[in-house]
């Protein structure tokens, strides 16, 4: 039997797994950002007619899945599995969405790396022949994350220069085994290790997560023997301005120069004039940027292939208050176009 | 006998670790793996040992392994911290200080004007100060409710946090925030999330001062 | 009249800048709760040794509105209580002088929460 694993951590999908449909929803601030016009739906305000921000986030997740399904005229019952995760305690947005759609469901958590974790796992399910159609979704909401992880939203606090802005946004994806000429194909994935280099400042997640991202990126190149130039774009999930620079330096120290084609979703989603300081973060950051901005470019042939590395900080408010350092993780996925 | 072996390995490693700076990443990884191996072995021995004394020696050895693990971890952390510090964004100290001075000063000026008006109306100074504080608390609560005070805070930093208006903001903002969780467990329980410590340590310091003066009187 | 307004601006501004510099120049992560607690306790201690009263005389609202002024009221209330009512006064005096402000803030919190919703 041909091995589906290369090197230490990389997964090689032997059967092509294609992303047949995808959708993104973002909040108003993201809608005003440089990528604003590329998202499917922009919320009117941070409540969007719901009674609480938590409800808004849950609806956003549910609606992005509905959009992705509707684009292909599918119903939720056409999915073999639904994999989703978010940042709220006990991933309630995902649980409640699964309750609403009634599809076999696996809740997953990898903080802001959740989307890529879902894509890796969903592809494994399909490649392994355990199903032929899988839904993946992930979301975050600025206000729900602020009040859970930091301060009440109306408290007058100055944000530090290293602070990142949690993206209000969600993305949903439909994966299929589709042997005949799909536009977008997932060919490889890599499951990351938890890395902690002693950063404890919850206001500087980029610096905490950069080593995990760098580790996954270098490990992928080591495992596969590929080079940074082989990709049109290497993009991390939500390292922000500070983490992006650190990640690039760390990867360079390991002997790979990614400076020419490396970017970060958290850097792309906001304009510096929007005063978000170090850029965007959150599950919804990579989830909305991949669906809204990256995949359309692959379909159009502007990008032939990308290496998306989702990054997550695995802390809790309690662990942060107890002074624990922040363990971080990064999973990667290789997405290819067919043009 | 196995225990002796591990002990020797630990001693040997202690010497190696003095030169950790000369090791490359692969070598450090190897050390980490060996440490993990020793640690697992020791936990296994410990689980099988019945004698109290033997357990204690194993535990001591295990602690030594933990110390060595920490040493490697510390080394990597410090190395990374240097890189982080190099690329850390500069805090605009002067701009922040000016903003804090301006916002803090302005809030106090508003207070002073209110105080002057009240005093002009013939209210004694002490009561006038109390009334002024109440008015300031009210203004801050209203601005918090309207969603304006957090914007002032984003600009003014300590300038908006330190005045009594900041204290009011710290009480009103969680009250607003947790309204959706209900009036008892939401507003009721969370209203002191940020101001609670002030009341606790305020009580403490006030009683300490009171008792001190009571005793020396 | 205008002089005391200028003094209030100066003293109030300086007291706030001290907090900002502590936040920006020290490596500790300082949250609003830390700032509030720090000002109240240090204000009380400074007041107990008799150094806050002159500041209020000069700065007026510039010294009484910052939370160190709240600490000052606590300390003076406790001292006053200890002198006039003995042990009970020493324990309760601080809050006797500040109760109005605290109760006002709490009840305003409740009423604002009833009227408004958080905007984010």
XYZ file of C-alpha atoms in Angstrom:
676
model
C 0.000 0.000 0.000
C 1.300 3.383 -0.949
C 2.002 5.525 2.089
C -0.132 8.578 2.613
C 2.393 10.149 4.925
C 5.602 11.873 3.892
C 8.423 12.486 6.339
C 7.558 13.219 9.930
C 4.349 15.202 9.780
C 3.113 15.730 6.249
C 0.006 14.033 4.883
C -0.197 13.284 1.178
C -3.762 12.848 -0.046
C -3.692 10.158 -2.726
C -7.252 10.722 -3.860
C -7.893 14.290 -4.872
C -10.044 16.206 -2.444
C -11.687 19.216 -3.962
C -13.217 22.328 -2.451
C -16.405 22.522 -4.502
C -18.050 25.403 -2.708
C -17.176 28.038 -0.152
C -18.623 31.175 1.400
C -17.554 33.971 3.695
C -19.352 36.399 5.986
C -17.661 39.303 7.762
C -18.513 42.178 10.067
C -18.730 45.848 9.062
C -15.138 46.718 9.971
C -13.791 43.890 7.799
C -16.215 44.989 5.088
C -14.552 48.411 5.076
C -11.105 46.818 4.844
C -9.057 46.315 1.679
C -10.695 42.933 0.971
C -14.198 44.197 1.720
C -15.625 43.749 -1.761
C -14.578 40.098 -1.982
C -16.717 38.674 0.834
C -20.111 37.115 0.176
C -22.004 38.936 2.899
C -21.228 41.861 5.182
C -23.131 42.287 8.454
C -24.984 45.593 8.890
C -23.546 46.037 12.376
C -21.996 43.869 15.058
C -25.413 42.555 16.174
C -27.052 42.231 12.758
C -30.516 42.058 14.252
C -29.791 39.408 16.883
C -30.238 39.763 20.647
C -26.643 39.085 21.635
C -23.238 39.000 19.957
C -22.982 35.294 20.682
C -26.175 34.716 18.718
C -24.820 36.875 15.901
C -21.664 34.795 15.711
C -23.648 31.571 15.694
C -25.922 32.846 12.923
C -22.900 33.981 10.965
C -21.441 30.469 11.104
C -24.754 28.899 10.183
C -25.354 31.324 7.326
C -21.912 30.885 5.816
C -22.565 27.149 5.670
C -26.005 27.819 4.182
C -24.415 30.036 1.518
C -21.802 27.426 0.644
C -24.491 24.753 0.381
C -26.859 26.953 -1.602
C -24.191 27.776 -4.179
C -24.240 24.087 -5.172
C -27.942 23.542 -4.509
C -27.119 21.146 -1.691
C -28.970 20.680 1.573
C -27.358 19.993 4.931
C -28.529 16.380 4.721
C -26.330 15.923 1.647
C -23.252 16.257 3.876
C -21.734 13.088 5.332
C -20.052 15.045 8.118
C -19.898 18.570 9.444
C -16.669 19.687 11.145
C -16.593 23.056 12.859
C -15.022 25.024 15.664
C -14.903 28.553 17.074
C -13.474 30.579 19.935
C -16.414 30.660 22.327
C -16.262 28.503 25.453
C -17.143 24.890 24.619
C -17.361 25.920 20.918
C -21.069 26.682 21.309
C -21.423 28.464 17.949
C -20.450 25.262 16.178
C -22.519 23.048 18.472
C -25.606 25.199 17.975
C -25.084 25.277 14.215
C -24.826 21.490 14.201
C -28.049 21.382 16.213
C -29.743 23.515 13.604
C -28.632 21.510 10.564
C -28.786 17.964 11.940
C -25.718 16.580 10.152
C -23.269 14.091 11.779
C -20.933 16.458 13.559
C -17.428 16.596 14.972
C -16.612 19.687 17.035
C -12.959 20.647 16.721
C -10.799 23.164 18.529
C -7.415 24.533 17.549
C -8.059 28.158 18.482
C -7.465 30.243 15.351
C -5.989 27.243 13.503
C -9.391 25.525 13.662
C -10.289 26.086 10.023
C -7.106 24.488 8.699
C -7.453 21.704 11.266
C -10.932 21.101 9.844
C -9.701 21.118 6.239
C -6.907 18.635 7.092
C -9.302 16.301 8.922
C -12.098 16.651 6.357
C -9.662 15.747 3.584
C -8.505 12.722 5.587
C -12.117 11.541 5.903
C -12.675 11.841 2.167
C -9.296 10.488 1.106
C -9.819 7.542 3.430
C -13.131 6.804 1.773
C -15.201 7.405 4.903
C -17.420 9.870 3.158
C -17.767 11.767 -0.059
C -18.923 15.188 1.060
C -17.826 17.073 4.170
C -18.727 20.556 5.412
C -16.104 22.611 7.289
C -16.769 25.915 9.047
C -15.212 28.231 11.568
C -15.980 31.653 12.997
C -14.975 34.405 15.381
C -16.591 37.646 16.486
C -14.712 40.679 17.776
C -17.034 41.505 20.664
C -17.598 37.936 21.890
C -13.849 37.316 21.914
C -13.099 40.646 23.632
C -15.500 40.041 26.488
C -14.448 36.427 26.916
C -10.696 36.891 26.710
C -10.056 40.516 27.645
C -12.238 43.323 28.981
C -15.843 44.495 28.729
C -16.202 46.248 25.390
C -17.270 49.592 26.854
C -14.295 49.809 29.213
C -11.948 52.636 28.291
C -8.670 50.780 27.762
C -5.788 51.695 25.548
C -4.829 48.851 23.220
C -1.130 48.022 23.181
C 0.903 48.336 19.981
C 1.205 44.554 19.746
C -2.523 43.896 20.232
C -4.407 42.301 17.356
C -8.019 42.843 16.433
C -10.222 39.756 16.511
C -11.923 39.453 13.137
C -15.703 39.288 12.999
C -16.099 36.740 10.277
C -16.776 33.178 9.291
C -16.050 30.870 6.414
C -17.591 27.596 5.296
C -16.283 25.040 2.822
C -17.683 21.967 1.119
C -15.163 19.214 0.396
C -15.847 16.411 -2.066
C -14.072 13.524 -3.674
C -14.250 14.741 -7.198
C -12.056 12.857 -9.612
C -13.068 14.746 -12.730
C -11.344 18.057 -13.036
C -12.233 20.155 -10.028
C -11.126 23.779 -9.896
C -9.584 23.667 -6.447
C -7.846 20.624 -5.000
C -6.320 19.959 -1.598
C -3.210 17.857 -2.194
C -1.332 17.845 1.080
C -1.725 18.721 4.714
C 0.554 18.955 7.707
C -0.390 18.522 11.346
C 1.595 20.782 13.636
C 3.188 20.314 17.034
C 2.402 22.451 20.048
C 5.262 24.881 20.504
C 5.781 27.268 23.398
C 8.789 29.536 23.503
C 7.839 31.231 26.735
C 5.754 34.162 25.515
C 3.088 34.983 28.108
C 1.650 38.287 26.900
C -1.919 37.705 25.735
C -1.727 41.129 24.076
C 1.018 39.886 21.770
C -0.286 36.677 20.222
C 1.691 37.138 17.004
C 5.015 36.759 18.797
C 3.688 33.749 20.712
C 2.412 31.939 17.606
C 5.275 32.705 15.182
C 7.520 29.821 16.363
C 4.703 27.292 15.847
C 4.061 28.596 12.333
C 7.781 28.582 11.528
C 8.114 25.029 12.841
C 5.270 23.746 10.669
C 6.520 25.591 7.577
C 10.099 24.310 7.889
C 8.929 20.809 8.743
C 6.815 20.763 5.591
C 9.762 21.721 3.399
C 11.947 19.135 5.154
C 9.319 16.409 4.790
C 8.552 16.998 1.130
C 11.827 18.368 -0.208
C 9.889 21.180 -1.828
C 11.117 24.747 -1.805
C 9.425 28.047 -0.963
C 9.613 29.024 -4.656
C 7.343 26.094 -5.507
C 4.419 28.082 -4.161
C 2.772 31.172 -5.551
C 1.865 32.127 -2.014
C 2.731 30.956 1.491
C 0.227 32.473 3.871
C -0.211 32.202 7.639
C -3.555 32.563 9.384
C -3.345 35.377 11.890
C 0.196 36.226 12.952
C -0.332 39.928 12.230
C 2.462 42.373 11.426
C 4.721 41.440 14.312
C 4.321 37.681 14.127
C 4.732 37.716 10.356
C 8.182 39.301 10.587
C 9.235 36.931 13.378
C 7.982 33.879 11.500
C 9.880 34.885 8.377
C 13.087 35.321 10.405
C 12.691 31.981 12.166
C 12.103 30.138 8.895
C 15.148 31.878 7.431
C 17.230 30.698 10.393
C 16.242 27.152 9.457
C 17.521 27.711 5.950
C 14.418 28.574 3.935
C 13.837 32.032 2.508
C 10.107 32.708 2.206
C 10.349 36.494 2.054
C 9.383 36.713 -1.637
C 6.002 35.020 -1.514
C 4.967 35.105 2.120
C 1.977 36.919 3.568
C -0.478 36.705 6.447
C -4.296 36.842 6.453
C -4.242 39.085 9.539
C -2.090 41.604 7.649
C -4.262 41.545 4.513
C -7.704 41.922 6.074
C -7.304 45.436 7.536
C -5.932 48.700 6.276
C -3.272 50.219 8.592
C -5.526 53.302 8.736
C -8.170 51.199 10.509
C -6.085 51.433 13.690
C -6.058 47.732 14.503
C -2.396 48.008 15.575
C -0.821 44.610 14.787
C -3.541 43.360 12.387
C -6.316 40.798 12.522
C -6.668 37.551 14.450
C -9.261 34.919 15.270
C -10.760 31.814 13.657
C -12.726 34.012 11.294
C -9.572 35.674 9.951
C -8.187 32.808 7.872
C -11.707 31.368 7.392
C -13.012 34.494 5.658
C -9.817 35.463 3.814
C -9.417 31.988 2.288
C -13.013 31.907 1.050
C -13.318 35.555 0.128
C -9.926 36.404 -1.283
C -7.637 33.411 -1.907
C -9.837 30.715 -3.443
C -11.408 33.036 -6.061
C -7.879 33.895 -7.196
C -7.106 30.197 -7.555
C -10.242 29.702 -9.670
C -9.272 32.650 -11.856
C -5.796 31.219 -12.249
C -4.069 34.193 -10.622
C -2.659 31.827 -8.022
C -1.676 28.308 -9.026
C -1.043 26.953 -5.567
C -0.913 28.161 -1.986
C 0.379 26.841 1.322
C -2.003 28.024 4.021
C -0.791 27.694 7.608
C -3.470 28.247 10.251
C -2.057 29.437 13.560
C -3.643 29.082 16.972
C -2.834 30.222 20.506
C -4.024 27.541 22.918
C -4.529 29.641 26.013
C -7.543 30.243 28.214
C -8.406 33.329 30.265
C -7.677 31.297 33.402
C -4.281 30.074 32.216
C -3.333 33.608 31.192
C -4.301 35.002 34.608
C -2.313 32.256 36.311
C 0.735 33.475 34.433
C 1.137 30.401 32.218
C 2.993 30.875 28.959
C 1.036 30.440 25.727
C 1.229 27.083 23.925
C 0.702 27.537 20.190
C -0.012 25.349 17.200
C 0.001 25.616 13.418
C -1.477 23.270 10.832
C -0.897 23.596 7.117
C -2.721 22.753 3.936
C -1.619 22.814 0.304
C -4.298 24.002 -2.103
C -3.844 23.770 -5.854
C -5.683 25.202 -8.804
C -6.375 23.319 -11.978
C -5.563 26.035 -14.499
C 21.037 -0.755 38.466
C 18.954 0.942 35.821
C 18.448 3.752 38.248
C 22.206 4.100 38.616
C 22.523 4.340 34.879
C 20.013 7.136 34.654
C 21.716 8.902 37.526
C 24.995 8.757 35.652
C 23.386 10.007 32.488
C 21.864 12.913 34.396
C 25.264 13.810 35.901
C 26.897 13.630 32.505
C 24.208 15.758 30.933
C 24.632 18.351 33.657
C 28.164 18.924 32.324
C 26.966 19.027 28.722
C 24.277 21.557 29.502
C 26.891 24.071 30.625
C 27.789 24.426 26.967
C 24.254 24.537 25.638
C 25.124 27.706 23.731
C 27.353 25.693 21.384
C 24.665 23.172 20.496
C 22.649 23.401 17.333
C 18.900 22.823 17.149
C 19.208 19.152 16.216
C 21.463 18.499 19.195
C 19.089 20.335 21.498
C 16.240 18.221 20.167
C 18.281 15.098 20.910
C 18.871 16.251 24.486
C 15.147 16.883 24.845
C 14.347 13.393 23.620
C 16.826 11.820 26.041
C 15.354 13.846 28.876
C 11.913 12.606 27.941
C 13.180 9.015 27.878
C 14.756 9.337 31.330
C 11.647 10.990 32.684
C 9.330 8.269 31.445
C 11.637 5.570 32.835
C 11.683 7.265 36.216
C 7.902 7.537 36.360
C 7.744 3.839 35.506
C 10.247 2.923 38.263
C 8.375 5.117 40.691
C 5.100 3.369 39.972
C 6.709 -0.004 40.659
C 8.742 0.955 43.716
C 7.136 -0.016 47.025
C 9.843 1.162 49.358
C 9.343 4.680 50.631
C 13.028 5.490 50.525
C 13.502 4.233 46.996
C 10.537 6.302 45.912
C 12.089 9.350 47.431
C 15.401 8.869 45.627
C 13.560 8.322 42.355
C 11.534 11.428 42.947
C 14.666 13.469 43.628
C 16.212 12.200 40.433
C 13.015 12.987 38.558
C 13.125 16.529 39.881
C 16.671 16.819 38.602
C 15.477 15.770 35.154
C 12.731 18.401 35.343
C 15.353 20.978 36.265
C 17.371 20.048 33.208
C 14.281 20.201 31.013
C 13.566 23.659 32.377
C 17.119 24.712 31.698
C 16.847 23.755 28.025
C 13.438 25.432 27.831
C 14.769 28.621 29.443
C 17.669 28.743 27.015
C 15.339 28.493 24.000
C 12.950 31.023 25.528
C 15.654 33.592 26.166
C 17.005 33.120 22.666
C 13.552 33.767 21.223
C 12.799 36.648 23.592
C 15.844 38.448 22.183
C 14.427 38.133 18.675
C 10.996 39.311 19.844
C 12.433 42.335 21.634
C 14.359 43.299 18.524
C 11.229 43.371 16.395
C 8.889 44.778 19.046
C 7.073 47.925 17.935
C 8.054 51.119 19.696
C 5.498 52.386 22.192
C 4.750 56.042 21.382
C 5.629 57.100 24.932
C 5.587 60.847 24.326
C 2.342 60.812 22.369
C 0.661 58.608 24.989
C 1.930 60.802 27.822
C 0.669 63.981 26.153
C -2.698 62.364 25.447
C -2.971 61.192 29.070
C -2.014 64.656 30.337
C -4.509 66.374 28.092
C -7.442 64.010 28.714
C -6.772 63.696 32.465
C -6.266 67.434 32.798
C -9.410 68.230 30.846
C -11.560 65.904 32.957
C -10.217 67.615 36.085
C -10.886 71.060 34.564
C -14.514 70.096 33.933
C -14.665 68.966 37.559
C -13.126 72.200 38.757
C -15.613 74.307 36.793
C -18.528 72.340 38.259
C -16.968 72.712 41.728
C -16.547 76.469 41.259
C -20.172 76.883 40.220
C -21.422 74.890 43.208
C -19.204 76.822 45.623
C -20.402 80.105 44.121
C -23.925 79.027 45.020
C -22.922 78.961 48.649
C -22.359 75.263 49.275
C -19.507 74.531 51.726
C -16.354 73.200 50.111
C -16.500 69.641 51.434
C -20.048 68.982 50.311
C -19.346 70.737 47.034
C -16.507 68.289 46.312
C -18.800 65.331 47.011
C -21.475 66.750 44.704
C -18.868 67.388 42.006
C -17.702 63.772 42.185
C -21.321 62.608 41.870
C -21.853 64.772 38.795
C -18.618 63.488 37.247
C -19.667 59.889 37.953
C -23.000 60.593 36.289
C -21.400 62.134 33.187
C -19.038 59.180 32.860
C -21.849 56.647 33.315
C -23.871 58.360 30.623
C -20.917 58.497 28.205
C -20.274 54.812 28.884
C -23.894 53.985 28.155
C -23.735 55.951 24.918
C -20.592 54.051 23.898
C -18.350 57.116 23.945
C -16.178 56.613 27.011
C -14.289 53.624 25.563
C -13.317 55.776 22.590
C -11.964 58.439 24.966
C -10.088 55.682 26.773
C -8.558 54.352 23.581
C -7.018 57.780 23.036
C -6.397 58.977 26.578
C -5.116 55.804 28.245
C -4.412 56.489 31.906
C -5.818 59.992 31.419
C -9.325 58.566 31.285
C -8.698 55.603 33.579
C -7.281 57.404 36.623
C -9.987 60.048 37.285
C -13.137 59.015 39.177
C -14.833 58.893 35.759
C -12.627 55.884 34.958
C -13.819 54.202 38.146
C -17.425 54.815 37.142
C -16.662 53.498 33.657
C -15.199 50.341 35.206
C -18.485 49.747 37.054
C -20.908 50.716 34.304
C -19.153 48.886 31.447
C -19.382 45.346 32.917
C -22.954 46.117 34.011
C -23.845 46.912 30.401
C -21.797 44.037 29.044
C -23.397 41.323 31.156
C -26.965 42.569 30.893
C -27.656 39.740 28.438
C -26.788 37.188 31.102
C -29.577 38.529 33.319
C -30.027 40.968 36.192
C -28.797 38.714 39.004
C -25.923 36.653 37.640
C -25.208 39.081 34.818
C -25.278 42.675 36.033
C -25.469 41.762 39.709
C -22.502 39.464 39.857
C -20.301 41.046 37.189
C -20.688 44.724 38.095
C -17.585 44.555 40.304
C -15.374 42.603 37.907
C -12.952 45.490 37.613
C -13.964 47.802 40.461
C -14.151 44.970 43.029
C -10.393 44.958 43.696
C -10.598 48.713 44.358
C -13.249 48.192 47.036
C -11.345 45.280 48.578
C -7.977 47.012 48.810
C -9.645 50.330 49.569
C -11.281 48.687 52.613
C -8.006 47.097 53.613
C -5.933 50.261 53.431
C -8.628 52.380 55.064
C -8.940 50.001 58.032
C -5.156 49.775 58.381
C -4.909 53.564 58.462
C -7.903 53.872 60.804
C -6.519 51.311 63.254
C -3.059 52.866 63.133
C -4.462 56.248 64.105
C -6.692 54.633 66.728
C -3.677 52.991 68.352
C -1.281 55.946 68.257
C -3.968 58.359 69.404
C -11.113 81.693 39.738
C -9.289 80.944 36.504
C -6.139 80.198 38.404
C -7.696 77.224 40.155
C -8.911 75.894 36.800
C -5.370 76.049 35.437
C -4.035 74.367 38.588
C -6.611 71.613 38.271
C -5.490 70.983 34.679
C -1.836 70.866 35.718
C -2.177 68.622 38.789
C -4.812 66.365 37.219
C -2.700 66.004 34.080
C 0.464 65.200 36.008
C -1.262 62.588 38.184
C -2.581 60.878 35.038
C 0.749 61.025 33.198
C 2.430 59.180 36.069
C 0.018 56.292 35.474
C 0.588 56.352 31.720
C 4.366 56.269 32.136
C 4.133 53.346 34.560
C 2.018 51.502 31.965
C 4.301 52.281 29.024
C 7.761 52.126 30.536
C 7.571 49.114 32.854
C 7.662 45.587 31.437
C 4.615 44.458 33.447
C 1.246 43.974 31.838
C -0.868 46.511 33.729
C -4.650 46.268 33.439
C -7.219 48.926 34.409
C -7.882 47.102 37.690
C -4.195 47.347 38.603
C -4.187 51.082 37.866
C -7.327 51.717 39.934
C -6.088 49.705 42.916
C -2.641 51.309 42.731
C -4.005 54.850 42.753
C -6.506 54.291 45.561
C -4.023 52.602 47.894
C -1.119 54.946 47.208
C -3.443 57.944 47.483
C -4.589 56.678 50.886
C -1.050 56.163 52.119
C 0.108 59.593 50.915
C -2.938 61.109 52.564
C -2.321 59.303 55.857
C 1.130 60.835 56.142
C -0.430 64.216 55.501
C 0.887 64.965 52.017
C -2.325 64.806 49.999
C -4.162 67.652 51.703
C -1.677 70.285 50.404
C -2.100 68.829 46.904
C -5.883 69.317 47.134
C -5.383 72.859 48.450
C -3.307 73.684 45.382
C -4.894 71.552 42.675
C -8.540 71.479 43.781
C -10.506 69.127 41.577
C -7.216 68.223 39.860
C -6.299 66.287 42.994
C -9.727 65.189 44.213
C -11.025 63.751 40.942
C -8.189 61.272 40.251
C -8.643 58.032 42.186
C -5.809 58.960 44.506
C -8.335 61.529 45.765
C -10.719 58.652 46.451
C -7.930 57.059 48.501
C -7.487 60.374 50.266
C -11.184 60.431 51.259
C -10.912 56.842 52.500
C -7.868 57.670 54.623
C -9.238 60.934 56.002
C -12.563 59.281 56.785
C -10.815 56.479 58.646
C -8.619 58.901 60.593
C -11.571 61.110 61.429
C -13.578 58.060 62.505
C -10.748 56.796 64.686
C -10.515 60.163 66.400
C -14.202 60.765 67.028
C -15.818 57.323 67.275
C -12.953 55.093 68.339
C -12.585 51.551 67.092
C -15.847 51.419 65.129
C -14.991 54.688 63.459
C -11.546 53.416 62.533
C -13.094 50.465 60.738
C -16.091 52.144 59.119
C -14.903 55.720 58.748
C -13.303 55.301 55.335
C -16.458 54.119 53.691
C -18.640 56.588 55.558
C -16.952 59.391 53.643
C -16.966 57.635 50.267
C -20.263 55.739 50.397
C -22.116 58.363 48.382
C -19.771 58.056 45.408
C -19.698 54.260 45.451
C -23.449 53.816 45.764
C -23.990 56.420 43.056
C -21.641 54.609 40.685
C -23.238 51.213 41.340
C -26.805 52.413 40.902
C -25.867 54.396 37.815
C -24.314 51.217 36.476
C -27.592 49.406 37.009
C -29.699 52.139 35.461
C -27.417 52.660 32.459
C -27.423 48.901 31.861
C -31.211 48.970 31.940
C -31.441 51.829 29.460
C -28.564 51.154 27.047
C -27.013 48.192 25.263
C -23.264 47.793 24.780
C -22.138 49.018 21.359
C -18.815 47.185 21.149
